[in-house]
Short mmCIF file of N, CA and C in Angstrom, two decimals:
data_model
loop_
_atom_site.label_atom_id
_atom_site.label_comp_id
_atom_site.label_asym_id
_atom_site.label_seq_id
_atom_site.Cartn_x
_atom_site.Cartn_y
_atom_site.Cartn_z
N UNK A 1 48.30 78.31 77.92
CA UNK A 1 47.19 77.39 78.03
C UNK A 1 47.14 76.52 76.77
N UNK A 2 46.26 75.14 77.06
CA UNK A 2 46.33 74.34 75.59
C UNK A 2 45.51 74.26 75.70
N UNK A 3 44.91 73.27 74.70
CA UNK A 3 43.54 72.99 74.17
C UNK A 3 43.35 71.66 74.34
N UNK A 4 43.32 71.03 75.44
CA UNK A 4 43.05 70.34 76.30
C UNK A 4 41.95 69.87 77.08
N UNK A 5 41.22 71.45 77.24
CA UNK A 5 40.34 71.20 77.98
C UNK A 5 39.04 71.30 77.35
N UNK A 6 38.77 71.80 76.53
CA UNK A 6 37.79 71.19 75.15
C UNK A 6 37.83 70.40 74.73
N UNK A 7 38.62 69.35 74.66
CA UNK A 7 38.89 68.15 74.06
C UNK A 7 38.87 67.13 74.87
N UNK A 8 38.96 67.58 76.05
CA UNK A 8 38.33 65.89 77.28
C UNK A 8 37.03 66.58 77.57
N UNK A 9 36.63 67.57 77.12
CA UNK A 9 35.02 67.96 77.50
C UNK A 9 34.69 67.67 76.45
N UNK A 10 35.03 67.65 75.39
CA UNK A 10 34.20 66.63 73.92
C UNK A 10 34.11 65.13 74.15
N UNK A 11 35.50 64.49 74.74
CA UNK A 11 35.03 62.77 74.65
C UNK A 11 34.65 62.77 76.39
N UNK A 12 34.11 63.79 77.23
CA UNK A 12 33.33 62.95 78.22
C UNK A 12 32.06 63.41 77.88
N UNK A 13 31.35 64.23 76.87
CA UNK A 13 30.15 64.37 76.05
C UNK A 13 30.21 62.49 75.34
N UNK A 14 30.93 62.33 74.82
CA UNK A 14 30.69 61.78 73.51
C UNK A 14 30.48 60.43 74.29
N UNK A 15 31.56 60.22 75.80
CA UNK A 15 31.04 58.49 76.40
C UNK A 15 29.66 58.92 76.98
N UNK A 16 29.27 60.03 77.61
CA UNK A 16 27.99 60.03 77.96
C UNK A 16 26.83 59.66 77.08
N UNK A 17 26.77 60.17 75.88
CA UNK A 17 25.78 59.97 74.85
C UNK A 17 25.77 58.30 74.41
N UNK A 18 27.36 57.61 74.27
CA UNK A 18 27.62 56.48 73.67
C UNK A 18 26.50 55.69 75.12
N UNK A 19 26.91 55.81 76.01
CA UNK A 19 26.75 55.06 77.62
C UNK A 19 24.88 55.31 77.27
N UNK A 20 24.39 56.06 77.31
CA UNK A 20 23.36 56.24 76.90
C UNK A 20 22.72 55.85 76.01
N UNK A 21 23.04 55.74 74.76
CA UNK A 21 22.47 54.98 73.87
C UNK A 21 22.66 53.81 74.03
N UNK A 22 23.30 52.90 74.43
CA UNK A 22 24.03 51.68 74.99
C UNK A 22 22.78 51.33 76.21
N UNK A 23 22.56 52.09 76.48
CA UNK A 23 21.38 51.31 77.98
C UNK A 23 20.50 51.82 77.17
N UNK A 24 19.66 52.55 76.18
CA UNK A 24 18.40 52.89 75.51
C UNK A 24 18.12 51.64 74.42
N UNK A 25 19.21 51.05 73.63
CA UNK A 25 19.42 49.90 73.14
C UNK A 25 18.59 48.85 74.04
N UNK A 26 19.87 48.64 75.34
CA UNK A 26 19.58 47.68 76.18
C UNK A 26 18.10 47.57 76.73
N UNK A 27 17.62 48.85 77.07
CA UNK A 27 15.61 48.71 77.39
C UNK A 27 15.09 48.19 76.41
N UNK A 28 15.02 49.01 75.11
CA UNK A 28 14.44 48.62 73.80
C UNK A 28 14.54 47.30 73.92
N UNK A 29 15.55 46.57 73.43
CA UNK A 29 15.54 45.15 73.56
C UNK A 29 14.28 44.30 74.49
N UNK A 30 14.96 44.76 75.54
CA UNK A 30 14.50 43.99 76.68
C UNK A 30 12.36 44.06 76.74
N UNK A 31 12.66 45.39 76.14
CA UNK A 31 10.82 45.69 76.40
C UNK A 31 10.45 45.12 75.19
N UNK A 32 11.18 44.77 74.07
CA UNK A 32 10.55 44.45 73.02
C UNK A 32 10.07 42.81 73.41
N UNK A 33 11.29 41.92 73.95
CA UNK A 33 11.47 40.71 74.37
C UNK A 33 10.17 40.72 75.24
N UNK A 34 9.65 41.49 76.39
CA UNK A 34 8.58 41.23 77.44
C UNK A 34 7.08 41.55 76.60
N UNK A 35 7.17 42.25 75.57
CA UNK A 35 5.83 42.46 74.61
C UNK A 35 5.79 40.65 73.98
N UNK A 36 6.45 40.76 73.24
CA UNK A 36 6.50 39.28 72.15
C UNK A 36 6.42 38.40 72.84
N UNK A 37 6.63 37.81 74.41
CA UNK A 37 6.63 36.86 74.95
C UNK A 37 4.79 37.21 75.62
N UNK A 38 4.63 38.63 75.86
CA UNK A 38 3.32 38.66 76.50
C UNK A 38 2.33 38.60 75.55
N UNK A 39 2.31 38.67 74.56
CA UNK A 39 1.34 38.93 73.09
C UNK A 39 1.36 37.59 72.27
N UNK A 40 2.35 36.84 72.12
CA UNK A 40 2.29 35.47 71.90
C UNK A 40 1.51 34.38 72.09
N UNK A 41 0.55 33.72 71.45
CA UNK A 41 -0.07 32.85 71.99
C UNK A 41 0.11 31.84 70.98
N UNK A 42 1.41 31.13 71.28
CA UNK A 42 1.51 29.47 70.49
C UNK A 42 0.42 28.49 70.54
N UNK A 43 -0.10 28.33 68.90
CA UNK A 43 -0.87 27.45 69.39
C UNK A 43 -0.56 25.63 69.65
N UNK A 44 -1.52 24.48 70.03
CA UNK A 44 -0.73 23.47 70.12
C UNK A 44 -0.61 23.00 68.97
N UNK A 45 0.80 22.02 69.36
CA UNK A 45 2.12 21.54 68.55
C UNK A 45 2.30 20.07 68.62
N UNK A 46 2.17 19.42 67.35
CA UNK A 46 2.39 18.09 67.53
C UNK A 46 3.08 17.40 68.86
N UNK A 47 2.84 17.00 69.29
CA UNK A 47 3.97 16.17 70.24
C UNK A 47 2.89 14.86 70.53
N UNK A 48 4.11 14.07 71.03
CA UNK A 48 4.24 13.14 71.29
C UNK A 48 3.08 12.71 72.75
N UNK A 49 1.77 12.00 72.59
CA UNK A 49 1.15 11.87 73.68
C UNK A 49 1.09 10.51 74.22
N UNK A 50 2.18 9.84 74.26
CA UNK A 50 2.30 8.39 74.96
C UNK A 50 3.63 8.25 75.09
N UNK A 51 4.05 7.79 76.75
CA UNK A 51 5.42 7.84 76.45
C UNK A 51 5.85 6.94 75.80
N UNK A 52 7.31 7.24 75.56
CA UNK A 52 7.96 6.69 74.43
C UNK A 52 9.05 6.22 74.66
N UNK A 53 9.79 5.08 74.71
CA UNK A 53 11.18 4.40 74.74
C UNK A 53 12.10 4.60 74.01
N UNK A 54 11.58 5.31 72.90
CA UNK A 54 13.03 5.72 71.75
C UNK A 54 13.43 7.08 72.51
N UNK A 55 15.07 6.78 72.29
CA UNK A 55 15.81 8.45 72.18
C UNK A 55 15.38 9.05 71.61
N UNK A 56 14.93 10.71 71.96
CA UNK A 56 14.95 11.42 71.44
C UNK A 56 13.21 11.94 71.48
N UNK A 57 12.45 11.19 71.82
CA UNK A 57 10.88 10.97 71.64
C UNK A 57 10.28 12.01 72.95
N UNK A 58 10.20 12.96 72.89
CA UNK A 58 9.98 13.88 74.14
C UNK A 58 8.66 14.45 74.14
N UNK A 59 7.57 14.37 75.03
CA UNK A 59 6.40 14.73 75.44
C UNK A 59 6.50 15.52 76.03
N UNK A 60 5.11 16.55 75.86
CA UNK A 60 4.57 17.76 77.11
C UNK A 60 4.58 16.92 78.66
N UNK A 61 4.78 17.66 79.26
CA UNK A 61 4.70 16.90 80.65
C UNK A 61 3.36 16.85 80.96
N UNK A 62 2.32 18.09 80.28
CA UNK A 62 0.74 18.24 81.18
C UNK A 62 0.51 18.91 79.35
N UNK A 63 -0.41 18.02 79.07
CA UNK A 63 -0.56 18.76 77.92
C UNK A 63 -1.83 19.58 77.71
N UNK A 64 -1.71 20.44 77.50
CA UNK A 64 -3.03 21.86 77.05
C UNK A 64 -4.22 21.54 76.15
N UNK A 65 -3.80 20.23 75.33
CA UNK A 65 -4.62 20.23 74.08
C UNK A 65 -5.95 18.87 74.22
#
């Protein structure tokens, strides 16, 4: 017999844990991203309130303020 079979039962431990932390990452992220976007409240921001003929000169479409 070799020692073989402890040793692909160590690296299919070790992709399980990796695979796992890898999608626990991936939530974290993602739930952090849906807090900060839901808890955020930008307030208003200069812009531009008449349209404008120069490049580059870009207005709110419906402005809040």
């Amino acid at each position: 017999m070799t020692n073989a079979a402890p040793a692909r039962a160590r690296r299919f431990h070790l992709l399980w844990i990796l695979t796992a932390t890898a999608i626990a990452v991936f939530v974290g992220a993602n739930a952090h991203l849906v807090y900060v976007a839901v808890s955020s409240e930008p307030g208003c921001v200069a812009h531009l309130k008449d349209k404008s003929g120069m490049p580059g000169g870009y207005r709110a479409a419906k402005s809040a303020c």
